[in-house]
């Protein structure tokens, strides 16, 4: 059956974009034919994938109580933030199609923090790859934050991403102390009175 009412109800509850694509494909199939309808459905799916990748989810994170857990401040009202620290999570690969969204999202939060901001922690655990445009975006971010007297720490960056940053030379002006296993470790290190020597070592063996 080409038209499943049960599936339509399910999509209405879970994803209205998918429902719209289903209806468009159904109408195209009725009016143009099966092959044309399927082709249009595939095309719409590709367009949606590209669109979603250009504006992925991102958010400010806050600490839950005294724990080491950080969550979306818009979902967890009890999540606490600090004036001088911004924790930002970007839930996608970082590449040419979404770098503008990345910068505009983080810049808006930096502006909200104002002059009290001293540290930005980028939760990179969901960033599974970075292309050359993404590398340049991070270079510009480090430069712009530095001019404001703000440091940038990376938390949870996976090995391939760390290696890419190393090969691209983005880490030349940074140190091993800019990379941490998780957000809690980054903030703890920032607040620590004794910071390790800022001598850089190979990223592959870093975290």
PDB file of C-alpha atoms in Angstrom:
ATOM      1  CA  UNK A   1       0.000   0.000   0.000  1.00  0.00           C
ATOM      2  CA  UNK A   2       1.446   3.345  -1.046  1.00  0.00           C
ATOM      3  CA  UNK A   3      -0.548   5.312   1.486  1.00  0.00           C
ATOM      4  CA  UNK A   4      -0.291   4.071   5.081  1.00  0.00           C
ATOM      5  CA  UNK A   5      -2.532   6.011   7.469  1.00  0.00           C
ATOM      6  CA  UNK A   6      -0.838   4.477  10.502  1.00  0.00           C
ATOM      7  CA  UNK A   7       2.547   5.652   9.227  1.00  0.00           C
ATOM      8  CA  UNK A   8       1.127   9.116   8.575  1.00  0.00           C
ATOM      9  CA  UNK A   9      -0.128   9.399  12.153  1.00  0.00           C
ATOM     10  CA  UNK A  10       3.255   8.262  13.429  1.00  0.00           C
ATOM     11  CA  UNK A  11       5.110  10.834  11.314  1.00  0.00           C
ATOM     12  CA  UNK A  12       2.700  13.577  12.396  1.00  0.00           C
ATOM     13  CA  UNK A  13       3.730  12.917  15.991  1.00  0.00           C
ATOM     14  CA  UNK A  14       7.440  12.385  15.433  1.00  0.00           C
ATOM     15  CA  UNK A  15       8.609  14.307  12.347  1.00  0.00           C
ATOM     16  CA  UNK A  16       6.361  16.582  10.300  1.00  0.00           C
ATOM     17  CA  UNK A  17       9.130  17.150   7.738  1.00  0.00           C
ATOM     18  CA  UNK A  18       9.142  13.446   6.925  1.00  0.00           C
ATOM     19  CA  UNK A  19       5.359  13.555   6.667  1.00  0.00           C
ATOM     20  CA  UNK A  20       5.559  16.438   4.191  1.00  0.00           C
ATOM     21  CA  UNK A  21       8.042  14.477   2.067  1.00  0.00           C
ATOM     22  CA  UNK A  22       5.792  11.402   2.184  1.00  0.00           C
ATOM     23  CA  UNK A  23       2.786  13.411   1.007  1.00  0.00           C
ATOM     24  CA  UNK A  24       4.809  15.123  -1.727  1.00  0.00           C
ATOM     25  CA  UNK A  25       6.103  11.766  -2.957  1.00  0.00           C
ATOM     26  CA  UNK A  26       2.593  10.292  -2.876  1.00  0.00           C
ATOM     27  CA  UNK A  27       1.111  13.180  -4.866  1.00  0.00           C
ATOM     28  CA  UNK A  28       3.984  13.079  -7.381  1.00  0.00           C
ATOM     29  CA  UNK A  29       3.474   9.342  -7.845  1.00  0.00           C
ATOM     30  CA  UNK A  30      -0.258   9.793  -8.483  1.00  0.00           C
ATOM     31  CA  UNK A  31       0.206  12.604 -10.967  1.00  0.00           C
ATOM     32  CA  UNK A  32       3.486  11.717 -12.695  1.00  0.00           C
ATOM     33  CA  UNK A  33       3.925   7.980 -12.264  1.00  0.00           C
ATOM     34  CA  UNK A  34       5.739   5.569  -9.964  1.00  0.00           C
ATOM     35  CA  UNK A  35       9.294   6.094 -11.259  1.00  0.00           C
ATOM     36  CA  UNK A  36       8.972   9.867 -11.280  1.00  0.00           C
ATOM     37  CA  UNK A  37       7.379   9.844  -7.822  1.00  0.00           C
ATOM     38  CA  UNK A  38      10.195   7.747  -6.379  1.00  0.00           C
ATOM     39  CA  UNK A  39      12.790   9.997  -8.019  1.00  0.00           C
ATOM     40  CA  UNK A  40      11.172  13.078  -6.510  1.00  0.00           C
ATOM     41  CA  UNK A  41      11.046  11.376  -3.108  1.00  0.00           C
ATOM     42  CA  UNK A  42      14.766  10.586  -3.273  1.00  0.00           C
ATOM     43  CA  UNK A  43      15.554  14.148  -4.366  1.00  0.00           C
ATOM     44  CA  UNK A  44      13.510  15.618  -1.511  1.00  0.00           C
ATOM     45  CA  UNK A  45      15.303  13.341   0.958  1.00  0.00           C
ATOM     46  CA  UNK A  46      18.693  14.514  -0.295  1.00  0.00           C
ATOM     47  CA  UNK A  47      17.637  18.152  -0.057  1.00  0.00           C
ATOM     48  CA  UNK A  48      16.451  17.599   3.516  1.00  0.00           C
ATOM     49  CA  UNK A  49      19.700  15.878   4.512  1.00  0.00           C
ATOM     50  CA  UNK A  50      21.731  18.770   3.109  1.00  0.00           C
ATOM     51  CA  UNK A  51      19.491  21.357   4.778  1.00  0.00           C
ATOM     52  CA  UNK A  52      19.689  19.639   8.170  1.00  0.00           C
ATOM     53  CA  UNK A  53      23.474  19.446   7.930  1.00  0.00           C
ATOM     54  CA  UNK A  54      23.734  23.200   7.339  1.00  0.00           C
ATOM     55  CA  UNK A  55      21.893  24.044  10.552  1.00  0.00           C
ATOM     56  CA  UNK A  56      22.625  21.277  13.050  1.00  0.00           C
ATOM     57  CA  UNK A  57      21.638  21.400  16.684  1.00  0.00           C
ATOM     58  CA  UNK A  58      23.884  23.349  19.036  1.00  0.00           C
ATOM     59  CA  UNK A  59      23.403  24.590  22.562  1.00  0.00           C
ATOM     60  CA  UNK A  60      24.886  26.034  25.719  1.00  0.00           C
ATOM     61  CA  UNK A  61      25.487  23.466  28.441  1.00  0.00           C
ATOM     62  CA  UNK A  62      25.152  23.842  32.193  1.00  0.00           C
ATOM     63  CA  UNK A  63      26.235  21.697  35.120  1.00  0.00           C
ATOM     64  CA  UNK A  64      23.686  19.538  36.915  1.00  0.00           C
ATOM     65  CA  UNK A  65      24.172  20.209  40.608  1.00  0.00           C
ATOM     66  CA  UNK A  66      27.653  19.332  41.844  1.00  0.00           C
ATOM     67  CA  UNK A  67      28.024  16.476  39.366  1.00  0.00           C
ATOM     68  CA  UNK A  68      30.301  16.229  36.341  1.00  0.00           C
ATOM     69  CA  UNK A  69      27.296  16.068  34.024  1.00  0.00           C
ATOM     70  CA  UNK A  70      26.529  18.938  31.655  1.00  0.00           C
ATOM     71  CA  UNK A  71      23.237  19.258  29.814  1.00  0.00           C
ATOM     72  CA  UNK A  72      21.312  21.565  27.480  1.00  0.00           C
ATOM     73  CA  UNK A  73      20.262  24.621  29.500  1.00  0.00           C
ATOM     74  CA  UNK A  74      17.081  24.917  27.441  1.00  0.00           C
ATOM     75  CA  UNK A  75      15.971  21.410  28.399  1.00  0.00           C
ATOM     76  CA  UNK A  76      17.283  21.265  31.948  1.00  0.00           C
ATOM     77  CA  UNK A  77      16.248  24.375  33.839  1.00  0.00           C
ATOM     78  CA  UNK A  78      18.281  23.228  36.839  1.00  0.00           C
ATOM     79  CA  UNK A  79      21.492  23.230  34.775  1.00  0.00           C
ATOM     80  CA  UNK A  80      23.773  25.940  36.162  1.00  0.00           C
ATOM     81  CA  UNK A  81      26.046  28.191  34.122  1.00  0.00           C
ATOM     82  CA  UNK A  82      28.856  30.519  35.190  1.00  0.00           C
ATOM     83  CA  UNK A  83      29.425  34.126  34.184  1.00  0.00           C
ATOM     84  CA  UNK A  84      33.024  33.678  33.099  1.00  0.00           C
ATOM     85  CA  UNK A  85      32.613  30.295  31.400  1.00  0.00           C
ATOM     86  CA  UNK A  86      30.648  29.320  28.292  1.00  0.00           C
ATOM     87  CA  UNK A  87      30.208  25.631  27.506  1.00  0.00           C
ATOM     88  CA  UNK A  88      29.084  25.157  23.904  1.00  0.00           C
ATOM     89  CA  UNK A  89      28.180  21.878  22.191  1.00  0.00           C
ATOM     90  CA  UNK A  90      27.932  21.456  18.417  1.00  0.00           C
ATOM     91  CA  UNK A  91      26.130  18.287  17.343  1.00  0.00           C
ATOM     92  CA  UNK A  92      27.531  17.691  13.872  1.00  0.00           C
ATOM     93  CA  UNK A  93      30.612  17.414  11.733  1.00  0.00           C
ATOM     94  CA  UNK A  94      32.113  20.842  11.103  1.00  0.00           C
ATOM     95  CA  UNK A  95      32.388  21.534   7.379  1.00  0.00           C
ATOM     96  CA  UNK A  96      31.922  24.204   4.727  1.00  0.00           C
ATOM     97  CA  UNK A  97      28.121  24.051   4.703  1.00  0.00           C
ATOM     98  CA  UNK A  98      27.630  24.722   8.416  1.00  0.00           C
ATOM     99  CA  UNK A  99      30.595  26.846   9.552  1.00  0.00           C
ATOM    100  CA  UNK A 100      28.536  30.033   9.341  1.00  0.00           C
ATOM    101  CA  UNK A 101      25.892  28.489  11.570  1.00  0.00           C
ATOM    102  CA  UNK A 102      28.641  27.340  13.945  1.00  0.00           C
ATOM    103  CA  UNK A 103      30.135  30.825  14.242  1.00  0.00           C
ATOM    104  CA  UNK A 104      26.856  32.693  14.473  1.00  0.00           C
ATOM    105  CA  UNK A 105      25.619  30.314  17.180  1.00  0.00           C
ATOM    106  CA  UNK A 106      28.716  30.545  19.345  1.00  0.00           C
ATOM    107  CA  UNK A 107      29.163  34.282  18.726  1.00  0.00           C
ATOM    108  CA  UNK A 108      25.623  34.970  19.926  1.00  0.00           C
ATOM    109  CA  UNK A 109      26.312  33.160  23.199  1.00  0.00           C
ATOM    110  CA  UNK A 110      29.674  34.894  23.619  1.00  0.00           C
ATOM    111  CA  UNK A 111      27.958  38.255  23.197  1.00  0.00           C
ATOM    112  CA  UNK A 112      25.361  37.289  25.799  1.00  0.00           C
ATOM    113  CA  UNK A 113      28.099  36.529  28.324  1.00  0.00           C
ATOM    114  CA  UNK A 114      29.675  39.929  27.830  1.00  0.00           C
ATOM    115  CA  UNK A 115      32.927  41.189  29.334  1.00  0.00           C
ATOM    116  CA  UNK A 116      32.944  38.697  32.207  1.00  0.00           C
ATOM    117  CA  UNK A 117      33.633  35.803  29.838  1.00  0.00           C
ATOM    118  CA  UNK A 118      37.114  34.302  30.229  1.00  0.00           C
ATOM    119  CA  UNK A 119      36.782  30.759  28.912  1.00  0.00           C
ATOM    120  CA  UNK A 120      34.877  28.985  26.135  1.00  0.00           C
ATOM    121  CA  UNK A 121      34.755  25.196  26.375  1.00  0.00           C
ATOM    122  CA  UNK A 122      33.843  23.593  23.060  1.00  0.00           C
ATOM    123  CA  UNK A 123      32.243  20.213  23.735  1.00  0.00           C
ATOM    124  CA  UNK A 124      33.480  18.523  20.565  1.00  0.00           C
ATOM    125  CA  UNK A 125      32.307  15.019  21.449  1.00  0.00           C
ATOM    126  CA  UNK A 126      29.662  15.107  18.689  1.00  0.00           C
ATOM    127  CA  UNK A 127      31.997  16.538  16.033  1.00  0.00           C
ATOM    128  CA  UNK A 128      33.066  13.451  14.094  1.00  0.00           C
ATOM    129  CA  UNK A 129      35.033  15.227  11.362  1.00  0.00           C
ATOM    130  CA  UNK A 130      36.364  18.641  10.348  1.00  0.00           C
ATOM    131  CA  UNK A 131      37.169  19.778   6.812  1.00  0.00           C
ATOM    132  CA  UNK A 132      39.555  22.561   5.788  1.00  0.00           C
ATOM    133  CA  UNK A 133      36.834  25.217   6.030  1.00  0.00           C
ATOM    134  CA  UNK A 134      35.994  23.994   9.517  1.00  0.00           C
ATOM    135  CA  UNK A 135      39.666  24.207  10.486  1.00  0.00           C
ATOM    136  CA  UNK A 136      39.822  27.816   9.278  1.00  0.00           C
ATOM    137  CA  UNK A 137      36.661  28.586  11.254  1.00  0.00           C
ATOM    138  CA  UNK A 138      38.284  27.248  14.421  1.00  0.00           C
ATOM    139  CA  UNK A 139      41.449  29.243  13.713  1.00  0.00           C
ATOM    140  CA  UNK A 140      39.393  32.414  13.380  1.00  0.00           C
ATOM    141  CA  UNK A 141      37.464  31.574  16.542  1.00  0.00           C
ATOM    142  CA  UNK A 142      40.670  31.103  18.547  1.00  0.00           C
ATOM    143  CA  UNK A 143      42.040  34.384  17.164  1.00  0.00           C
ATOM    144  CA  UNK A 144      38.860  36.370  17.808  1.00  0.00           C
ATOM    145  CA  UNK A 145      38.417  35.012  21.322  1.00  0.00           C
ATOM    146  CA  UNK A 146      42.075  35.657  22.102  1.00  0.00           C
ATOM    147  CA  UNK A 147      41.685  39.303  21.117  1.00  0.00           C
ATOM    148  CA  UNK A 148      38.927  39.501  23.727  1.00  0.00           C
ATOM    149  CA  UNK A 149      41.082  37.866  26.379  1.00  0.00           C
ATOM    150  CA  UNK A 150      39.098  34.628  26.202  1.00  0.00           C
ATOM    151  CA  UNK A 151      40.645  31.143  26.065  1.00  0.00           C
ATOM    152  CA  UNK A 152      39.249  28.223  24.070  1.00  0.00           C
ATOM    153  CA  UNK A 153      39.387  24.680  25.451  1.00  0.00           C
ATOM    154  CA  UNK A 154      38.367  21.551  23.542  1.00  0.00           C
ATOM    155  CA  UNK A 155      36.528  18.813  25.437  1.00  0.00           C
ATOM    156  CA  UNK A 156      35.905  15.279  24.224  1.00  0.00           C
ATOM    157  CA  UNK A 157      37.408  15.725  20.752  1.00  0.00           C
ATOM    158  CA  UNK A 158      37.905  12.324  19.121  1.00  0.00           C
ATOM    159  CA  UNK A 159      41.319  11.195  17.873  1.00  0.00           C
ATOM    160  CA  UNK A 160      40.789  11.799  14.136  1.00  0.00           C
ATOM    161  CA  UNK A 161      39.594  15.352  14.804  1.00  0.00           C
ATOM    162  CA  UNK A 162      42.557  16.091  17.074  1.00  0.00           C
ATOM    163  CA  UNK A 163      44.894  14.687  14.440  1.00  0.00           C
ATOM    164  CA  UNK A 164      43.312  16.874  11.747  1.00  0.00           C
ATOM    165  CA  UNK A 165      43.828  19.977  13.875  1.00  0.00           C
ATOM    166  CA  UNK A 166      47.438  18.977  14.503  1.00  0.00           C
ATOM    167  CA  UNK A 167      48.212  18.353  10.822  1.00  0.00           C
ATOM    168  CA  UNK A 168      46.521  21.625   9.836  1.00  0.00           C
ATOM    169  CA  UNK A 169      48.723  23.519  12.289  1.00  0.00           C
ATOM    170  CA  UNK A 170      45.807  24.922  14.255  1.00  0.00           C
ATOM    171  CA  UNK A 171      47.344  23.626  17.471  1.00  0.00           C
ATOM    172  CA  UNK A 172      50.671  25.416  17.008  1.00  0.00           C
ATOM    173  CA  UNK A 173      49.527  28.309  19.143  1.00  0.00           C
ATOM    174  CA  UNK A 174      47.793  26.067  21.649  1.00  0.00           C
ATOM    175  CA  UNK A 175      49.069  23.484  24.097  1.00  0.00           C
ATOM    176  CA  UNK A 176      48.228  20.141  25.565  1.00  0.00           C
ATOM    177  CA  UNK A 177      46.306  21.991  28.269  1.00  0.00           C
ATOM    178  CA  UNK A 178      43.712  23.102  25.725  1.00  0.00           C
ATOM    179  CA  UNK A 179      42.431  19.545  25.194  1.00  0.00           C
ATOM    180  CA  UNK A 180      40.502  17.518  27.762  1.00  0.00           C
ATOM    181  CA  UNK A 181      38.598  14.266  28.065  1.00  0.00           C
ATOM    182  CA  UNK A 182      35.367  16.016  29.025  1.00  0.00           C
ATOM    183  CA  UNK A 183      33.833  19.356  29.979  1.00  0.00           C
ATOM    184  CA  UNK A 184      34.195  18.787  33.722  1.00  0.00           C
ATOM    185  CA  UNK A 185      37.940  18.147  33.362  1.00  0.00           C
ATOM    186  CA  UNK A 186      38.376  21.296  31.275  1.00  0.00           C
ATOM    187  CA  UNK A 187      36.639  23.504  33.821  1.00  0.00           C
ATOM    188  CA  UNK A 188      38.444  21.878  36.734  1.00  0.00           C
ATOM    189  CA  UNK A 189      41.791  22.533  35.045  1.00  0.00           C
ATOM    190  CA  UNK A 190      40.862  26.141  34.311  1.00  0.00           C
ATOM    191  CA  UNK A 191      39.982  26.764  37.939  1.00  0.00           C
ATOM    192  CA  UNK A 192      43.039  24.969  39.241  1.00  0.00           C
ATOM    193  CA  UNK A 193      45.761  27.194  40.662  1.00  0.00           C
ATOM    194  CA  UNK A 194      48.443  24.860  39.346  1.00  0.00           C
ATOM    195  CA  UNK A 195      48.220  24.544  35.592  1.00  0.00           C
ATOM    196  CA  UNK A 196      50.503  22.155  33.673  1.00  0.00           C
ATOM    197  CA  UNK A 197      53.301  23.533  31.518  1.00  0.00           C
ATOM    198  CA  UNK A 198      51.901  24.746  28.222  1.00  0.00           C
ATOM    199  CA  UNK A 199      54.137  22.534  26.120  1.00  0.00           C
ATOM    200  CA  UNK A 200      52.419  20.789  23.251  1.00  0.00           C
ATOM    201  CA  UNK A 201      52.729  17.054  22.640  1.00  0.00           C
ATOM    202  CA  UNK A 202      51.377  14.851  19.801  1.00  0.00           C
ATOM    203  CA  UNK A 203      47.592  14.933  19.809  1.00  0.00           C
ATOM    204  CA  UNK A 204      47.174  11.252  19.066  1.00  0.00           C
ATOM    205  CA  UNK A 205      48.451  10.368  22.560  1.00  0.00           C
ATOM    206  CA  UNK A 206      46.866  13.349  24.236  1.00  0.00           C
ATOM    207  CA  UNK A 207      43.421  12.195  25.392  1.00  0.00           C
TER     208      UNK A 207
END
